Short mmCIF file of C-alpha atoms in Angstrom, two decimals:
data_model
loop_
_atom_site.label_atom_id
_atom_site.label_comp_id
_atom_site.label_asym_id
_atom_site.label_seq_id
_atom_site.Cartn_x
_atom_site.Cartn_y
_atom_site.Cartn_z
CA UNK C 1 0.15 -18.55 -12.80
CA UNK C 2 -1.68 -21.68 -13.15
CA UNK C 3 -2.03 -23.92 -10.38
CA UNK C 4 0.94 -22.28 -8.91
CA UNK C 5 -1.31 -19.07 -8.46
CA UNK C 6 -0.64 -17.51 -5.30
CA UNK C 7 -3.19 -16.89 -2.61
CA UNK C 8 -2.36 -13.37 -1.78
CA UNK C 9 -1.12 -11.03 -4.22
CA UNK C 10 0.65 -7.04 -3.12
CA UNK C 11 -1.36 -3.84 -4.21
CA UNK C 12 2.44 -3.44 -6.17
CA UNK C 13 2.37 -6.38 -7.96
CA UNK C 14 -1.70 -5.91 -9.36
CA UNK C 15 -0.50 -2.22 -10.16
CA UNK C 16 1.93 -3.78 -12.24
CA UNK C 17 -0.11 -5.60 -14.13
CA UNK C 18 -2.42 -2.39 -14.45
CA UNK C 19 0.53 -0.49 -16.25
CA UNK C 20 1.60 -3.09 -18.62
CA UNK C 21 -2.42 -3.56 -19.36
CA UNK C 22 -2.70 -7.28 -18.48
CA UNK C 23 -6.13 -6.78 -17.56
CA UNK C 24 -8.42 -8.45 -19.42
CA UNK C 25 -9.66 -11.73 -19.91
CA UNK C 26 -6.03 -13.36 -18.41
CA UNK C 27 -6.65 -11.39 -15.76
CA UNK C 28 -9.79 -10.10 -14.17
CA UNK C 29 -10.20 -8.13 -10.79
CA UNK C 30 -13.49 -8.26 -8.80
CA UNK C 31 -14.73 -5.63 -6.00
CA UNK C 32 -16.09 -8.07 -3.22
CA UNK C 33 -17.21 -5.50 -0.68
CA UNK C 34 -20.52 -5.92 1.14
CA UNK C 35 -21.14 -4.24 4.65
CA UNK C 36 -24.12 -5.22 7.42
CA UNK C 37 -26.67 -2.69 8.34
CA UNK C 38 -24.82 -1.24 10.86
CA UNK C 39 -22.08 -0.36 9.03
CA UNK C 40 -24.01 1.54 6.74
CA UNK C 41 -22.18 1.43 3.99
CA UNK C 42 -23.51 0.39 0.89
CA UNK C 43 -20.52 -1.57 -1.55
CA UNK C 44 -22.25 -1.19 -4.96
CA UNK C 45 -22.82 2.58 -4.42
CA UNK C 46 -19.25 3.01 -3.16
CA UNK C 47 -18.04 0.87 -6.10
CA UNK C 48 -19.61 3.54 -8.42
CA UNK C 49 -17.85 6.13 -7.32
CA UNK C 50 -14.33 4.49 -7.03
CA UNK C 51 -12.91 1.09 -7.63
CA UNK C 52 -9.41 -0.58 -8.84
CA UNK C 53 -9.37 0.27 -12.63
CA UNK C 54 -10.60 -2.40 -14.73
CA UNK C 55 -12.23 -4.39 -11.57
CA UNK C 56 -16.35 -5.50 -11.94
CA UNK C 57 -18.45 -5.84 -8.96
CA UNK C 58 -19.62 -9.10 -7.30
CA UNK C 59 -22.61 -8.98 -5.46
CA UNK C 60 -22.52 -11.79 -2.71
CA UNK C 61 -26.24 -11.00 -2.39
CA UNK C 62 -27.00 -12.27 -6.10
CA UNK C 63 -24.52 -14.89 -6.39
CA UNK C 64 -26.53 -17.03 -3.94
CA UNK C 65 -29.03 -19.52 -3.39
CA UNK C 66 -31.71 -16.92 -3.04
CA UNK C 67 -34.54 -19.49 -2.28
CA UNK C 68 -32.90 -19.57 1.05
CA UNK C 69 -34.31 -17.97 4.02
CA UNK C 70 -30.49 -17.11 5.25
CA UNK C 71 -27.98 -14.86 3.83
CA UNK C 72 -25.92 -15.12 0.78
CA UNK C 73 -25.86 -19.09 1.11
CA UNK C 74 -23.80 -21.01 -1.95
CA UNK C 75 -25.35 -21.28 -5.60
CA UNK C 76 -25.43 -23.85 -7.97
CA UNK C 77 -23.20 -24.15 -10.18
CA UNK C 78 -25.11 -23.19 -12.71
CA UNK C 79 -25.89 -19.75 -11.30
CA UNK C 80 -22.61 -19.24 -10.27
CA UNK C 81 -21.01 -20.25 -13.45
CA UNK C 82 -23.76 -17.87 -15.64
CA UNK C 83 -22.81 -14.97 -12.94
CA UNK C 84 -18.86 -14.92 -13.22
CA UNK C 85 -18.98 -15.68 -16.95
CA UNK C 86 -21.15 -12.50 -17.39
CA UNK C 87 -18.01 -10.30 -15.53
CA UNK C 88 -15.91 -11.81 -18.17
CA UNK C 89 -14.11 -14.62 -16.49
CA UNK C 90 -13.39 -17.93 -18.04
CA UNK C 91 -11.68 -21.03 -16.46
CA UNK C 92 -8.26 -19.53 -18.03
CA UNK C 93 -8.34 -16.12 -16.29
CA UNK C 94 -6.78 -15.33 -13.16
CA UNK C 95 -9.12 -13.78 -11.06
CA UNK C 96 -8.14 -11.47 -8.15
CA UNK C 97 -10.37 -10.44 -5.61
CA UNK C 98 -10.35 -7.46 -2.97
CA UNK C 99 -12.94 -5.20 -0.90
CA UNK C 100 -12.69 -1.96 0.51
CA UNK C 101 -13.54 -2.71 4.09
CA UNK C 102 -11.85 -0.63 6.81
CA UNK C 103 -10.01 -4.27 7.75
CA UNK C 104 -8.36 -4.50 4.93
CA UNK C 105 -10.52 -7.59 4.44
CA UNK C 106 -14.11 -8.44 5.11
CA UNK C 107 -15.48 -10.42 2.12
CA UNK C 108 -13.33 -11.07 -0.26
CA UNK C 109 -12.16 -14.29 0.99
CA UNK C 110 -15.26 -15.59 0.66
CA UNK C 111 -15.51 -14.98 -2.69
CA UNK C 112 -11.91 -16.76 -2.82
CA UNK C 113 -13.25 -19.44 -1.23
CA UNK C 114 -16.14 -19.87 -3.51
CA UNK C 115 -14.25 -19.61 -6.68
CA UNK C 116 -11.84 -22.43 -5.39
CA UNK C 117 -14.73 -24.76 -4.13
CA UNK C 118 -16.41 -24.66 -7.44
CA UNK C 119 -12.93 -25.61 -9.46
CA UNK C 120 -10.90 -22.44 -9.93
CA UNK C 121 -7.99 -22.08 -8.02
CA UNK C 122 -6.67 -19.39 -9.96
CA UNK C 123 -7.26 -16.54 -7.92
CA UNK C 124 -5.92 -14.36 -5.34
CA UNK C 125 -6.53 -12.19 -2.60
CA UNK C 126 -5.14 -8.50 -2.82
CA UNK C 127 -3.45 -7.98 0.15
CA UNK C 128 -4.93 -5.26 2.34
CA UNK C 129 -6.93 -4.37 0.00
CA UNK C 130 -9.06 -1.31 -1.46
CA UNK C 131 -7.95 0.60 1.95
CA UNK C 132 -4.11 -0.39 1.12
CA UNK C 133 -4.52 0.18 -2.82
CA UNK C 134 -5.15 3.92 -1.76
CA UNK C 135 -3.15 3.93 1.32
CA UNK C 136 -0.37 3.10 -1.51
CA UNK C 137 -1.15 5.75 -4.11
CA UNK C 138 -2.34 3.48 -6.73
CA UNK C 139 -5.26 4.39 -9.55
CA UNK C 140 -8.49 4.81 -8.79
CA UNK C 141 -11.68 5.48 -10.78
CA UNK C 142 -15.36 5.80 -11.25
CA UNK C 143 -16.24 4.59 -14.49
CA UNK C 144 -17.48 0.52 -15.20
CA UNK C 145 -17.24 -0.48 -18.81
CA UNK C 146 -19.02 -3.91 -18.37
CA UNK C 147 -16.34 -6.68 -19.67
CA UNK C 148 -17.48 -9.18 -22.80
CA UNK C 149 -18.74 -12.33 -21.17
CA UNK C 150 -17.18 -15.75 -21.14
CA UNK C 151 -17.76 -19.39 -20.77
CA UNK C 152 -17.47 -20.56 -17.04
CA UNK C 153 -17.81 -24.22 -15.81
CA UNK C 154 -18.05 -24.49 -12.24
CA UNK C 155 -17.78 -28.02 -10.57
CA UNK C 156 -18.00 -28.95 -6.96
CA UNK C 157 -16.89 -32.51 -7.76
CA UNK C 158 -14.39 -33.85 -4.98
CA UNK C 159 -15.08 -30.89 -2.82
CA UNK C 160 -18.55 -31.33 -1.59
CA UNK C 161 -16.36 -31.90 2.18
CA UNK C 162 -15.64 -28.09 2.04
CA UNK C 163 -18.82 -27.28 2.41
CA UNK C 164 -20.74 -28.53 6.04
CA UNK C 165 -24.34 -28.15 6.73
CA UNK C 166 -26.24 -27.76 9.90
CA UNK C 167 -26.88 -31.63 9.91
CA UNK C 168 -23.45 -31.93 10.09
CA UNK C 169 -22.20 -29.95 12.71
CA UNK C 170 -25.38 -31.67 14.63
CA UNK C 171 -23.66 -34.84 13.97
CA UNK C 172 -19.86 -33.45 14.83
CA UNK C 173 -20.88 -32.19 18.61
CA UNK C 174 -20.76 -36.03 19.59
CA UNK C 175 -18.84 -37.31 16.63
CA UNK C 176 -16.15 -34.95 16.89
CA UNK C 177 -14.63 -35.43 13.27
CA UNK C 178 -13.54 -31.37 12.82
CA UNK C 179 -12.77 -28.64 14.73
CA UNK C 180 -14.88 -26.22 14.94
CA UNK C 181 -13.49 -22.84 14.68
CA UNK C 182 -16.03 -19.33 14.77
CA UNK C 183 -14.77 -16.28 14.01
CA UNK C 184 -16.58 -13.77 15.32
CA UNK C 185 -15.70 -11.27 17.65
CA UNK C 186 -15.39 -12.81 21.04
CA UNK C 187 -17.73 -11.19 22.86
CA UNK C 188 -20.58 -12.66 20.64
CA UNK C 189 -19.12 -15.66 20.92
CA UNK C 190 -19.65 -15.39 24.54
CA UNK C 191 -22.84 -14.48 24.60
CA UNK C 192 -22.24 -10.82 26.19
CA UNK C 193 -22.50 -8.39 22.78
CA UNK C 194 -25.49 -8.48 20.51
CA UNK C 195 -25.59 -10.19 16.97
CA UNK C 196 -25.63 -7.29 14.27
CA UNK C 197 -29.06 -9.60 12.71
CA UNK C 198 -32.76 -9.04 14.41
CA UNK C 199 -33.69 -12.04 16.09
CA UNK C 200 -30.73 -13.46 17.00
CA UNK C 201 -28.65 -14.09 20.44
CA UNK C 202 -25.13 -14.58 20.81
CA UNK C 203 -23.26 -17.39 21.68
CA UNK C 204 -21.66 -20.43 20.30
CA UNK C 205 -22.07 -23.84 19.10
CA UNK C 206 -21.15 -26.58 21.76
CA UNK C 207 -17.33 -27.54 21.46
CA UNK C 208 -16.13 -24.65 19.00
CA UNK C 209 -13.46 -22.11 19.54
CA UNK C 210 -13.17 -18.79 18.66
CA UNK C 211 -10.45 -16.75 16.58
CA UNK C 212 -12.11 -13.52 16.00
CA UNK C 213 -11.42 -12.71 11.98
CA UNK C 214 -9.81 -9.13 12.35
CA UNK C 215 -7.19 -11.22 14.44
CA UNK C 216 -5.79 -12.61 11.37
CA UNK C 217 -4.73 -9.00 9.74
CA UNK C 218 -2.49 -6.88 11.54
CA UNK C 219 -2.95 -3.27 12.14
CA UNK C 220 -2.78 -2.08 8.42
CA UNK C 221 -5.36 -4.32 7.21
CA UNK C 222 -2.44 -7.09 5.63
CA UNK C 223 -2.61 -10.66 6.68
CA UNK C 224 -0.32 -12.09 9.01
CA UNK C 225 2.99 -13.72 8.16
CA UNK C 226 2.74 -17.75 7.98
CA UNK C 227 4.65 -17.65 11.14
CA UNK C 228 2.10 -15.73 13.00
CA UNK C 229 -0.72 -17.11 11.39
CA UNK C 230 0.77 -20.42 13.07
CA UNK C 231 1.30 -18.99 16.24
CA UNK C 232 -2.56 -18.06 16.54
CA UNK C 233 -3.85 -21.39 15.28
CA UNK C 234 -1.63 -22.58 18.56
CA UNK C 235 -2.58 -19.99 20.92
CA UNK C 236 -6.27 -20.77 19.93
CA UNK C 237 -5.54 -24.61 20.72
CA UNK C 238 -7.09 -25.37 17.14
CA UNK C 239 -4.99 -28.30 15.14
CA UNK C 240 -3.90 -27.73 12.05
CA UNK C 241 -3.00 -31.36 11.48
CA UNK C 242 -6.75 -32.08 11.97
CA UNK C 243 -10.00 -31.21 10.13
CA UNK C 244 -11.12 -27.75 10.62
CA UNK C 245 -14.43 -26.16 9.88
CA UNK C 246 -15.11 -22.26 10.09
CA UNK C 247 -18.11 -20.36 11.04
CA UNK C 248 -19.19 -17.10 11.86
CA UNK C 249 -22.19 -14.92 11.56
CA UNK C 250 -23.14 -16.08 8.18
CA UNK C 251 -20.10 -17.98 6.32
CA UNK C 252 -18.65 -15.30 4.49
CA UNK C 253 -15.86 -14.12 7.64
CA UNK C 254 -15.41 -17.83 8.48
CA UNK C 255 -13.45 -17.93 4.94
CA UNK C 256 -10.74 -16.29 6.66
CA UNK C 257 -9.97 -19.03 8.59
CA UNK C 258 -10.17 -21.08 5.53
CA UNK C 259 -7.40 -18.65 3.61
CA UNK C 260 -5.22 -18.39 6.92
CA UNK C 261 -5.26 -22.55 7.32
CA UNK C 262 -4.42 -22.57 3.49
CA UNK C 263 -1.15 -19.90 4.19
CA UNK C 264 0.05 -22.11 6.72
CA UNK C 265 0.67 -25.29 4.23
CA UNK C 266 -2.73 -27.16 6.87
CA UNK C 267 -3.05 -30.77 5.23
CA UNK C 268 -6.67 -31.00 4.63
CA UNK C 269 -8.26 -28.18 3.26
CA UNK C 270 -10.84 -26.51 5.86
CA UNK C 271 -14.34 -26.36 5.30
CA UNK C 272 -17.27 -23.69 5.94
CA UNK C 273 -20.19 -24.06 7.48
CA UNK C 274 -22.54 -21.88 4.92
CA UNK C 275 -25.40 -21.56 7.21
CA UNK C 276 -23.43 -20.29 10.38
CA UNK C 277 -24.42 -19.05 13.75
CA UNK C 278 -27.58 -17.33 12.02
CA UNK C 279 -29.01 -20.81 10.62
CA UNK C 280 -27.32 -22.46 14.08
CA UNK C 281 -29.57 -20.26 16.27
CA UNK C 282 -32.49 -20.56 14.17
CA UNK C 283 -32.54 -24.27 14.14
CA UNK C 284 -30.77 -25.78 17.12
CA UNK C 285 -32.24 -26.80 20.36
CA UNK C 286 -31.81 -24.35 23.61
CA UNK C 287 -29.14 -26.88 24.79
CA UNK C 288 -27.21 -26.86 21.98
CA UNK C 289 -27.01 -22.68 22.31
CA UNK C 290 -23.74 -22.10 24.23
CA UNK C 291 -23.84 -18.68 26.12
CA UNK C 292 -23.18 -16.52 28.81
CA UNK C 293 -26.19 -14.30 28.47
CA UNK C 294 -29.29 -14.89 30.90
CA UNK C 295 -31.90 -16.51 28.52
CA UNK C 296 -32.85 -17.26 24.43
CA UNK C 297 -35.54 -15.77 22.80
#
């Protein structure tokens, strides 16, 4: 597929590729799922037990900077090249990625999003994924045979402006160089529903809007047509002419807004804040803490 390689693939099309045994080192499938506490659900024990046949499990947990006191923040390139060479992916193979979230997506775009930041745009999205792989009557199965490893380079080079940091979005509350979109639900946003991580209020960051993630799927867990997708962006007064930047609780649901901007055809690629609201709280001043509720910690 080259760098033709569609963004979203169908649960049809991967099964497919399943029965005429394309997967393999052209072709490699990764199980993105991680859950938060309250969900209690636990992705690498549920990947045990079932998974897409052939697919290897990415844990957004280890493929991170974890010197950093916030969540699954980006790795080097190094790390992140040794990690996805280890599941058997080189810079040929296609990779596609899914989770088995009850949204039909939760993580996996961020694992899109990281693959395509550090120089592989070869991979996909599956569609509604685990939930719609079933839903569909496609294999399943339990058993992992660990693929032979290959050589990954990663490189960040030219696409360091994907990737904003707290300084930055410091800097963009007066500047005003990118939209800043959050996608959590919108009563966090607001202030008036709890953040799932101890410590932490709700709210917002000063001038950002809010299109909750789960907006972008439709009832069945698959993402919007381009034409709705477009529709939203309006609704939610957010440009797609101009520079957009997602966040969310943690960067991994703000890559959602990332793959939806990329559907519609935006010009400029959107970037992620990695740190999010948990690194915004943590470090901004009380006045730069948008909310509704009564008072900060």
């Amino acid at each position: 597929m080259g760098m033709q390689t569609r963004a979203l693939v169908s649960a049809k099309w991967l099964a497919n590729m399943l029965k005429r045994n394309l997967v393999g080192p052209r072709l490699r499938i990764l199980d993105t799922s991680w859950y938060l506490p309250s969900m209690k659900r636990d992705g690498k024990k549920e990947f045990a037990q079932t998974h897409i046949p052939g697919a290897s499990f990415f844990d957004i947990d280890e493929c991170a900077d974890r010197t950093s006191k916030f969540d699954h923040m980006l790795p080097s390139e190094e790390l992140f090249a040794d990690y996805v060479g280890d599941l058997g992916i080189g810079n040929d193979s296609h990779v596609v990625v899914y989770d088995a979230s009850d949204f039909g997506a939760f993580t996996c775009s961020r694992v899109w999003w990281m693959f395509r930041l550090f120089g592989h745009p070869q991979v996909s999205v599956l569609n509604g994924g685990f939930r719609n792989w079933v839903k569909e009557g496609h294999p399943v199965e339990g058993t992992y045979t660990r693929p032979e490893p290959a050589r990954f380079t990663a490189s960040t080079k030219h696409r360091s402006s994907w990737v904003k940091s707290f300084e930055d979005i410091t800097k963009n509350i007066t500047a005003q160089e990118f939209q800043v979109v959050d996608v959590r639900p919108y009563a966090r946003f607001r202030g008036k529903e709890p953040e799932p991580r101890e410590g932490v209020q709700p709210g917002h960051i000063p001038g950002s809007r809010c299109m909750p993630f789960f907006s972008f799927v439709d009832n069945d867990g698959m993402m919007l047509s381009t034409e709705e997708l477009k529709k939203f962006f309006e609704k939610s007064k957010v440009d797609l002419n101009k520079p957009i930047c997602g966040s969310c609780g943690s960067g991994v649901t703000a890559c959602h807004l990332v793959l939806a901007a990329h559907l519609c055809g935006a010009p400029e690629e959107a970037s992620v804040y990695d740190g999010s609201w948990y690194e915004w709280f943590t470090k901004a001043p009380p006045e730069h803490v948008v909310s509704e509720a009564e008072s900060r910690l």
